[in-house]
Amino acid sequence: MSIKDKPKVPISRIIGNILFVSGVLFLLANLLLPQLFGPAIPRVPYSLFIDQVEGAEVTEVLVGDKEIRYRLKSEEEGKPGQILSTTPIFDLELPKRLEAKGVKFAAAPPPRNSWLGSVIGWVVPPLIFVGIWWFFLGRGAGGGGPQGALSFTKSKAKVYVEGDSGKITFDDVAGVEEAKTELEEIVEFLKTPQRYIDIGARIPRGVLLVGPPGTGKTLLAKAVAGEAGVPFFSISGSEFVELFVGAGAARVRDLFEQAKQKAPCIIFIDELDAIGKSRAGSGGFVGGNDEREQTLNQLLTEMDGFGAGDATVIVLAATNRPETLDPALLRPGRFDRQVLVDRPDLAGRLKILEIYAQKIKLDSEVDLKTIAARTPGFAGADLANLVNEAALLAARGKHEKVAQADFNEAIERVVAGLEKKSRVLNEKEKKIVAYHEVGHALVGATLPGGSKVAKISIVPRGMAALGYTLQMPTEDRFLLSESELRGQIATLLGGRAAEEIVFGSITTGASNDLQRATDMAEQMVTTYGMSKVLGPLAYQKGQQNTFLGDGMNPRRMVSDDTAKAIDEEVKEIVETAHQKALSILNDNRELLESIAQKILEVEVIEGDTLQELLGQVKGLELASHS
């Protein structure tokens, strides 16, 4: 798609420019030209003037407040003498001197108001103001020029029309097949609206795309416009909010007015929650909230004010905070449909990787399916960034093509951070980190619920990781049992348990592990009802926001006895998992030592070597049957 051609400059702007420039030139000509090209009168000191008066060289004098002009006697008979001027000073004796020497003197007459002065004083200033007004009005009238002082009420939407290059279609979008199916009906209506109108069907006026960041909501909206071949108005919700009261509502009106002229077309509003927040919690305060409410009310009115037929305008909007939107926006007749654009599954990730892999030089040995399996939870934007990181690594290594090793390193960089080879650990810390990471790996390989251990490294990464154990799931999982959750908690505590067994003390390296283990245990008790003491009850308030992370999820109002029971249950789950991790590591003490010594030598263990070592763990057979 390409941005629409620049429209012609409006007549009002041309007239304003002509008046403005003409008025300024006329004023300058009448004020400056007489001074530049008029007769110049020599100016002399006042003392010289007095000497000339005393020497009887002056014939007549005109005395003014700011200037004294006088004429000298002519040396040639019949010719007027030279005219000079001087600056007056406070001199009460001057009239007596002039009278004593027989000089004619008088006060200077006031300047006459000529017709030219009248024109300049009464006609030119209004013309200048009118010209300035039309000049700025033309700049803000949306004529395609730069934004002027009066343009704050105009829509800032970018308009895209169908072009030969850069067109986005559904073939460019992958991993969201259900959402594409929903939007195909919108495309069909835009292409052949009469077929739906004849049968009496009403197409949804608004479609709300909801989902986590980076899943392709904006890309889907552009694909709908590309498939339908209609103009596409793109604007962010924050661009409606302005310092000036009423500017947001005016921009909404202007946007829909432009859209009706281009109908059939699509309006895409990104980050709808910026103007569509619920009015229930505003509290009636005057200010920013009141301006946002005016904008929202105007949006609601405009969405009710157009329908099918010649003015077919469909509104697509995207947000990752649907729970904050006003109920009036979500009712039938406005945003009739909510389309979930979720993170892709394994098949979806593979298709996304295939699309982005076409843009780089890929080695023939690269297995995109393996990469898709190692990237659970990655959104479309994450996968695009992954492919780009792999290409950057290949270029940095001066490779001709992107290899599998580049993708593996890119995954670790995205998940764990950049390698910190400059961060040198002393021998004692390096040994502690080695046993800590091996402890995670051994417990994770033994208990259910843990993903497959793919790599152990004691090379620092990111801001705080002194080492890491990389676990990759073998399949996409959507449900976890109680035993699997307990196994994950024990795996998190495996590093701390290894420090206790080997060194007899603990360090600060397990702080993040303890935080995650405690949060998981508290969710088991308060959210999932996995407690025999407290029973199948939920002690946390329901939370609808599933797209921007868990965030704060406070407990319900519970009694002191219930709160104490929750704390005791959480402690019991974590402590049981801790003892389980200690038991596994004590049973595999020799293997713990051998793997730790090996990783101290090579710093990284992965692949077949790691799987062969982990295959010697005692209790692995029992875990596989549990």
GROMACS .gro file of C-alpha atoms in nm, residues 212-576:
model
  365
  212PRO     CA    1  -0.115  -0.985   2.385
  213PRO     CA    2   0.135  -0.734   2.243
  214GLY     CA    3   0.318  -0.842   1.930
  215THR     CA    4   0.067  -1.100   1.807
  216GLY     CA    5  -0.008  -0.918   1.481
  217LYS     CA    6  -0.326  -0.716   1.540
  218THR     CA    7  -0.210  -0.418   1.331
  219LEU     CA    8  -0.078  -0.649   1.062
  220LEU     CA    9  -0.415  -0.825   1.045
  221ALA     CA   10  -0.598  -0.494   1.001
  222LYS     CA   11  -0.368  -0.395   0.714
  223ALA     CA   12  -0.420  -0.739   0.558
  224VAL     CA   13  -0.798  -0.687   0.565
  225ALA     CA   14  -0.758  -0.357   0.379
  226GLY     CA   15  -0.513  -0.517   0.136
  227GLU     CA   16  -0.743  -0.808   0.059
  228ALA     CA   17  -1.046  -0.584   0.013
  229GLY     CA   18  -0.857  -0.322  -0.189
  230VAL     CA   19  -1.015  -0.028  -0.004
  231PRO     CA   20  -0.863   0.283   0.160
  232PHE     CA   21  -0.724   0.226   0.508
  233PHE     CA   22  -0.724   0.502   0.773
  234SER     CA   23  -0.475   0.426   1.049
  235ILE     CA   24  -0.456   0.625   1.374
  236SER     CA   25  -0.360   0.562   1.736
  237GLY     CA   26  -0.602   0.629   2.019
  238SER     CA   27  -0.354   0.861   2.189
  239GLU     CA   28  -0.360   1.097   1.886
  240PHE     CA   29  -0.718   1.198   1.972
  241VAL     CA   30  -0.620   1.326   2.316
  242GLU     CA   31  -0.511   1.690   2.304
  243LEU     CA   32  -0.447   1.976   2.543
  244PHE     CA   33  -0.727   2.183   2.386
  245VAL     CA   34  -1.075   2.105   2.513
  246GLY     CA   35  -1.292   1.953   2.241
  247ALA     CA   36  -1.002   1.882   2.006
  248GLY     CA   37  -1.036   1.504   2.045
  249ALA     CA   38  -1.406   1.506   1.959
  250ALA     CA   39  -1.338   1.735   1.661
  251ARG     CA   40  -1.073   1.496   1.533
  252VAL     CA   41  -1.316   1.204   1.559
  253ARG     CA   42  -1.571   1.398   1.353
  254ASP     CA   43  -1.311   1.491   1.095
  255LEU     CA   44  -1.184   1.132   1.070
  256PHE     CA   45  -1.528   0.988   1.003
  257GLU     CA   46  -1.610   1.268   0.760
  258GLN     CA   47  -1.300   1.182   0.558
  259ALA     CA   48  -1.384   0.812   0.579
  260LYS     CA   49  -1.737   0.864   0.445
  261GLN     CA   50  -1.593   1.045   0.144
  262LYS     CA   51  -1.366   0.745   0.075
  263ALA     CA   52  -1.630   0.477   0.149
  264PRO     CA   53  -1.616   0.184   0.135
  265CYS     CA   54  -1.311   0.195   0.360
  266ILE     CA   55  -1.163   0.081   0.689
  267ILE     CA   56  -1.078   0.288   0.996
  268PHE     CA   57  -0.817   0.127   1.218
  269ILE     CA   58  -0.777   0.266   1.571
  270ASP     CA   59  -0.475   0.121   1.750
  271GLU     CA   60  -0.458   0.121   2.132
  272LEU     CA   61  -0.831   0.191   2.164
  273ASP     CA   62  -0.807   0.188   2.545
  274ALA     CA   63  -0.638   0.533   2.529
  275ILE     CA   64  -0.980   0.692   2.459
  276GLY     CA   65  -1.220   0.406   2.530
  277LYS     CA   66  -1.165   0.355   2.903
  278SER     CA   67  -1.472   0.294   3.112
  279ARG     CA   68  -1.644   0.608   3.234
  280ALA     CA   69  -1.761   0.438   3.552
  281GLY     CA   70  -1.437   0.507   3.741
  282SER     CA   71  -1.375   0.865   3.628
  283GLY     CA   72  -1.541   1.013   3.937
  284GLY     CA   73  -1.665   1.318   3.748
  285PHE     CA   74  -1.338   1.510   3.773
  286VAL     CA   75  -1.293   1.797   3.532
  287GLY     CA   76  -0.976   1.794   3.321
  288GLY     CA   77  -0.809   1.521   3.122
  289ASN     CA   78  -1.072   1.262   3.206
  290ASP     CA   79  -1.351   1.496   3.098
  291GLU     CA   80  -1.177   1.558   2.763
  292ARG     CA   81  -1.136   1.181   2.713
  293GLU     CA   82  -1.506   1.130   2.787
  294GLN     CA   83  -1.603   1.388   2.523
  295THR     CA   84  -1.385   1.206   2.271
  296LEU     CA   85  -1.538   0.872   2.367
  297ASN     CA   86  -1.893   1.009   2.344
  298GLN     CA   87  -1.821   1.147   1.997
  299LEU     CA   88  -1.680   0.809   1.890
  300LEU     CA   89  -1.994   0.634   2.016
  301THR     CA   90  -2.212   0.883   1.827
  302GLU     CA   91  -2.017   0.845   1.502
  303MET     CA   92  -2.034   0.465   1.517
  304ASP     CA   93  -2.411   0.492   1.543
  305GLY     CA   94  -2.431   0.748   1.263
  306PHE     CA   95  -2.331   0.544   0.962
  307GLY     CA   96  -2.453   0.220   0.814
  308ALA     CA   97  -2.434  -0.008   0.511
  309GLY     CA   98  -2.477   0.102   0.153
  310ASP     CA   99  -2.283   0.374  -0.020
  311ALA     CA  100  -2.117   0.489   0.304
  312THR     CA  101  -1.975   0.154   0.412
  313VAL     CA  102  -1.724   0.231   0.685
  314ILE     CA  103  -1.598  -0.051   0.906
  315VAL     CA  104  -1.405   0.026   1.223
  316LEU     CA  105  -1.126  -0.209   1.327
  317ALA     CA  106  -0.969  -0.146   1.666
  318ALA     CA  107  -0.695  -0.316   1.861
  319THR     CA  108  -0.619  -0.329   2.232
  320ASN     CA  109  -0.448  -0.553   2.482
  321ARG     CA  110  -0.661  -0.421   2.769
  322PRO     CA  111  -1.020  -0.512   2.676
  323GLU     CA  112  -1.126  -0.528   3.042
  324THR     CA  113  -1.083  -0.149   3.076
  325LEU     CA  114  -1.309  -0.054   2.782
  326ASP     CA  115  -1.642   0.119   2.832
  327PRO     CA  116  -1.943  -0.120   2.805
  328ALA     CA  117  -2.110   0.117   2.559
  329LEU     CA  118  -1.831   0.048   2.310
  330LEU     CA  119  -1.876  -0.329   2.328
  331ARG     CA  120  -2.252  -0.345   2.286
  332PRO     CA  121  -2.404  -0.481   1.962
  333GLY     CA  122  -2.420  -0.213   1.695
  334ARG     CA  123  -2.078  -0.072   1.773
  335PHE     CA  124  -1.803  -0.326   1.829
  336ASP     CA  125  -2.016  -0.630   1.758
  337ARG     CA  126  -1.731  -0.878   1.750
  338GLN     CA  127  -1.423  -0.943   1.956
  339VAL     CA  128  -1.157  -1.140   1.771
  340LEU     CA  129  -0.888  -1.300   1.985
  341VAL     CA  130  -0.540  -1.273   1.834
  342ASP     CA  131  -0.348  -1.502   2.068
  343ARG     CA  132   0.008  -1.631   2.074
  344PRO     CA  133   0.059  -1.897   1.806
  345ASP     CA  134   0.086  -2.269   1.874
  346LEU     CA  135   0.360  -2.494   1.735
  347ALA     CA  136   0.212  -2.508   1.384
  348GLY     CA  137   0.153  -2.134   1.384
  349ARG     CA  138   0.507  -2.059   1.496
  350LEU     CA  139   0.641  -2.278   1.217
  351LYS     CA  140   0.441  -2.087   0.955
  352ILE     CA  141   0.554  -1.752   1.095
  353LEU     CA  142   0.917  -1.864   1.084
  354GLU     CA  143   0.874  -1.978   0.724
  355ILE     CA  144   0.743  -1.633   0.626
  356TYR     CA  145   1.028  -1.442   0.788
  357ALA     CA  146   1.290  -1.697   0.681
  358GLN     CA  147   1.213  -1.612   0.317
  359LYS     CA  148   1.365  -1.268   0.374
  360ILE     CA  149   1.709  -1.400   0.476
  361LYS     CA  150   1.969  -1.634   0.326
  362LEU     CA  151   1.899  -1.961   0.506
  363ASP     CA  152   2.131  -2.257   0.526
  364SER     CA  153   1.985  -2.581   0.390
  365GLU     CA  154   2.049  -2.763   0.721
  366VAL     CA  155   1.833  -2.526   0.929
  367ASP     CA  156   1.534  -2.708   1.082
  368LEU     CA  157   1.261  -2.450   1.138
  369LYS     CA  158   1.038  -2.707   1.309
  370THR     CA  159   1.299  -2.757   1.581
  371ILE     CA  160   1.324  -2.382   1.627
  372ALA     CA  161   0.944  -2.355   1.652
  373ALA     CA  162   0.943  -2.629   1.918
  374ARG     CA  163   1.204  -2.442   2.122
  375THR     CA  164   1.012  -2.115   2.124
  376PRO     CA  165   0.686  -2.175   2.317
  377GLY     CA  166   0.506  -1.856   2.416
  378PHE     CA  167   0.676  -1.649   2.146
  379ALA     CA  168   0.445  -1.405   1.967
  380GLY     CA  169   0.479  -1.312   1.601
  381ALA     CA  170   0.691  -1.006   1.682
  382ASP     CA  171   0.918  -1.220   1.901
  383LEU     CA  172   0.974  -1.466   1.618
  384ALA     CA  173   1.046  -1.184   1.373
  385ASN     CA  174   1.301  -1.048   1.619
  386LEU     CA  175   1.447  -1.398   1.659
  387VAL     CA  176   1.504  -1.436   1.284
  388ASN     CA  177   1.659  -1.091   1.269
  389GLU     CA  178   1.890  -1.167   1.564
  390ALA     CA  179   2.003  -1.488   1.395
  391ALA     CA  180   2.077  -1.296   1.073
  392LEU     CA  181   2.274  -1.035   1.269
  393LEU     CA  182   2.478  -1.306   1.441
  394ALA     CA  183   2.553  -1.470   1.106
  395ALA     CA  184   2.664  -1.139   0.957
  396ARG     CA  185   2.879  -1.066   1.263
  397GLY     CA  186   3.045  -1.405   1.221
  398LYS     CA  187   3.100  -1.329   0.851
  399HIS     CA  188   2.890  -1.629   0.744
  400GLU     CA  189   2.738  -1.639   0.399
  401LYS     CA  190   2.414  -1.796   0.526
  402VAL     CA  191   2.224  -1.818   0.854
  403ALA     CA  192   2.292  -2.154   1.020
  404GLN     CA  193   2.117  -2.355   1.291
  405ALA     CA  194   2.381  -2.248   1.545
  406ASP     CA  195   2.291  -1.884   1.483
  407PHE     CA  196   1.927  -1.956   1.563
  408ASN     CA  197   2.023  -2.145   1.881
  409GLU     CA  198   2.235  -1.855   2.000
  410ALA     CA  199   1.959  -1.609   1.908
  411ILE     CA  200   1.706  -1.803   2.119
  412GLU     CA  201   1.935  -1.793   2.420
  413ARG     CA  202   1.999  -1.424   2.367
  414VAL     CA  203   1.626  -1.349   2.358
  415VAL     CA  204   1.543  -1.576   2.656
  416ALA     CA  205   1.843  -1.527   2.885
  417GLY     CA  206   2.017  -1.217   2.755
  418LEU     CA  207   2.354  -1.136   2.605
  419GLU     CA  208   2.661  -1.330   2.715
  420LYS     CA  209   2.870  -1.135   2.967
  421LYS     CA  210   3.215  -1.273   2.893
  422SER     CA  211   3.371  -0.967   3.052
  423ARG     CA  212   3.211  -1.061   3.387
  424VAL     CA  213   3.482  -1.284   3.533
  425LEU     CA  214   3.384  -1.492   3.837
  426ASN     CA  215   3.640  -1.598   4.091
  427GLU     CA  216   3.699  -1.971   4.143
  428LYS     CA  217   3.474  -1.998   4.449
  429GLU     CA  218   3.177  -1.823   4.286
  430LYS     CA  219   3.225  -2.020   3.966
  431LYS     CA  220   3.213  -2.344   4.163
  432ILE     CA  221   2.895  -2.239   4.347
  433VAL     CA  222   2.726  -2.146   4.019
  434ALA     CA  223   2.825  -2.480   3.864
  435TYR     CA  224   2.674  -2.689   4.145
  436HIS     CA  225   2.368  -2.461   4.154
  437GLU     CA  226   2.288  -2.510   3.785
  438VAL     CA  227   2.358  -2.883   3.791
  439GLY     CA  228   2.119  -2.911   4.086
  440HIS     CA  229   1.842  -2.753   3.874
  441ALA     CA  230   1.916  -2.992   3.588
  442LEU     CA  231   1.918  -3.312   3.795
  443VAL     CA  232   1.593  -3.235   3.976
  444GLY     CA  233   1.427  -3.117   3.655
  445ALA     CA  234   1.527  -3.436   3.474
  446THR     CA  235   1.384  -3.654   3.754
  447LEU     CA  236   1.047  -3.502   3.843
  448PRO     CA  237   0.737  -3.471   3.620
  449GLY     CA  238   0.630  -3.129   3.498
  450GLY     CA  239   0.979  -3.015   3.413
  451SER     CA  240   1.061  -2.953   3.049
  452LYS     CA  241   1.349  -3.128   2.881
  453VAL     CA  242   1.684  -2.993   2.999
  454ALA     CA  243   1.859  -2.877   2.680
  455LYS     CA  244   2.163  -2.690   2.810
  456ILE     CA  245   2.362  -2.610   3.123
  457SER     CA  246   2.588  -2.306   3.120
  458ILE     CA  247   2.793  -2.114   3.377
  459VAL     CA  248   2.862  -1.825   3.138
  460PRO     CA  249   2.692  -1.514   3.280
  461ARG     CA  250   2.407  -1.369   3.073
  462GLY     CA  251   2.183  -1.068   3.097
  463MET     CA  252   2.181  -0.834   3.396
  464ALA     CA  253   2.180  -1.083   3.684
  465ALA     CA  254   2.211  -1.442   3.557
  466LEU     CA  255   2.552  -1.584   3.657
  467GLY     CA  256   2.457  -1.912   3.492
  468TYR     CA  257   2.145  -2.079   3.360
  469THR     CA  258   1.978  -2.410   3.290
  470LEU     CA  259   1.784  -2.402   2.963
  471GLN     CA  260   1.472  -2.619   2.960
  472MET     CA  261   1.271  -2.668   2.643
  473PRO     CA  262   0.918  -2.815   2.637
  474THR     CA  263   0.863  -3.114   2.413
  475GLU     CA  264   0.507  -3.001   2.328
  476ASP     CA  265   0.261  -2.719   2.386
  477ARG     CA  266   0.090  -2.760   2.724
  478PHE     CA  267  -0.228  -2.586   2.836
  479LEU     CA  268  -0.307  -2.779   3.156
  480LEU     CA  269  -0.081  -2.882   3.444
  481SER     CA  270  -0.159  -3.131   3.719
  482GLU     CA  271  -0.081  -3.082   4.087
  483SER     CA  272   0.211  -3.326   4.074
  484GLU     CA  273   0.360  -3.140   3.777
  485LEU     CA  274   0.336  -2.807   3.956
  486ARG     CA  275   0.503  -2.955   4.262
  487GLY     CA  276   0.774  -3.092   4.034
  488GLN     CA  277   0.833  -2.745   3.888
  489ILE     CA  278   0.866  -2.596   4.236
  490ALA     CA  279   1.116  -2.866   4.333
  491THR     CA  280   1.315  -2.794   4.017
  492LEU     CA  281   1.330  -2.424   4.106
  493LEU     CA  282   1.464  -2.516   4.449
  494GLY     CA  283   1.717  -2.766   4.312
  495GLY     CA  284   1.992  -2.502   4.287
  496ARG     CA  285   1.955  -2.396   4.651
  497ALA     CA  286   1.941  -2.759   4.761
  498ALA     CA  287   2.268  -2.833   4.578
  499GLU     CA  288   2.439  -2.543   4.757
  500GLU     CA  289   2.321  -2.678   5.094
  501ILE     CA  290   2.447  -3.030   5.024
  502VAL     CA  291   2.786  -2.939   4.879
  503PHE     CA  292   2.882  -2.624   5.070
  504GLY     CA  293   2.665  -2.646   5.380
  505SER     CA  294   2.548  -2.287   5.329
  506ILE     CA  295   2.331  -2.084   5.094
  507THR     CA  296   2.394  -1.773   4.882
  508THR     CA  297   2.188  -1.492   4.727
  509GLY     CA  298   2.187  -1.669   4.390
  510ALA     CA  299   1.854  -1.842   4.459
  511SER     CA  300   1.651  -1.525   4.523
  512ASN     CA  301   1.467  -1.536   4.191
  513ASP     CA  302   1.407  -1.911   4.225
  514LEU     CA  303   1.250  -1.861   4.569
  515GLN     CA  304   1.025  -1.582   4.440
  516ARG     CA  305   0.893  -1.790   4.152
  517ALA     CA  306   0.848  -2.100   4.369
  518THR     CA  307   0.653  -1.906   4.633
  519ASP     CA  308   0.428  -1.741   4.372
  520MET     CA  309   0.353  -2.079   4.214
  521ALA     CA  310   0.271  -2.237   4.551
  522GLU     CA  311   0.042  -1.947   4.643
  523GLN     CA  312  -0.144  -1.983   4.314
  524MET     CA  313  -0.190  -2.355   4.382
  525VAL     CA  314  -0.359  -2.273   4.713
  526THR     CA  315  -0.552  -1.953   4.640
  527THR     CA  316  -0.637  -1.987   4.267
  528TYR     CA  317  -0.632  -2.354   4.168
  529GLY     CA  318  -0.783  -2.498   4.489
  530MET     CA  319  -0.504  -2.759   4.524
  531SER     CA  320  -0.520  -2.775   4.902
  532LYS     CA  321  -0.678  -3.050   5.108
  533VAL     CA  322  -0.695  -2.825   5.413
  534LEU     CA  323  -0.861  -2.522   5.250
  535GLY     CA  324  -1.063  -2.714   4.994
  536PRO     CA  325  -1.169  -2.623   4.639
  537LEU     CA  326  -1.211  -2.251   4.702
  538ALA     CA  327  -1.061  -1.949   4.527
  539TYR     CA  328  -0.910  -1.697   4.767
  540GLN     CA  329  -0.788  -1.453   4.504
  541LYS     CA  330  -1.001  -1.198   4.323
  542GLY     CA  331  -1.082  -1.282   3.965
  543GLN     CA  332  -0.855  -1.115   3.713
  544GLN     CA  333  -0.955  -1.055   3.353
  545ASN     CA  334  -0.632  -0.901   3.233
  546THR     CA  335  -0.459  -1.196   3.070
  547PHE     CA  336  -0.264  -1.010   2.801
  548LEU     CA  337  -0.024  -0.785   2.992
  549GLY     CA  338   0.102  -1.031   3.253
  550ASP     CA  339  -0.038  -1.137   3.585
  551GLY     CA  340   0.026  -0.811   3.769
  552MET     CA  341  -0.120  -0.764   4.115
  553ASN     CA  342  -0.389  -1.013   4.207
  554PRO     CA  343  -0.495  -0.933   4.565
  555ARG     CA  344  -0.663  -1.181   4.793
  556ARG     CA  345  -1.026  -1.163   4.880
  557MET     CA  346  -1.134  -1.039   5.221
  558VAL     CA  347  -1.061  -1.342   5.439
  559SER     CA  348  -1.048  -1.398   5.813
  560ASP     CA  349  -0.724  -1.406   6.006
  561ASP     CA  350  -0.756  -1.780   6.054
  562THR     CA  351  -0.798  -1.837   5.679
  563ALA     CA  352  -0.503  -1.611   5.596
  564LYS     CA  353  -0.290  -1.802   5.845
  565ALA     CA  354  -0.401  -2.133   5.695
  566ILE     CA  355  -0.310  -2.009   5.345
  567ASP     CA  356   0.038  -1.908   5.460
  568GLU     CA  357   0.088  -2.246   5.628
  569GLU     CA  358  -0.024  -2.434   5.316
  570VAL     CA  359   0.208  -2.234   5.093
  571LYS     CA  360   0.496  -2.297   5.328
  572GLU     CA  361   0.415  -2.670   5.340
  573ILE     CA  362   0.415  -2.701   4.959
  574VAL     CA  363   0.747  -2.518   4.921
  575GLU     CA  364   0.911  -2.705   5.209
  576THR     CA  365   0.795  -3.044   5.075
   0.00000   0.00000   0.00000
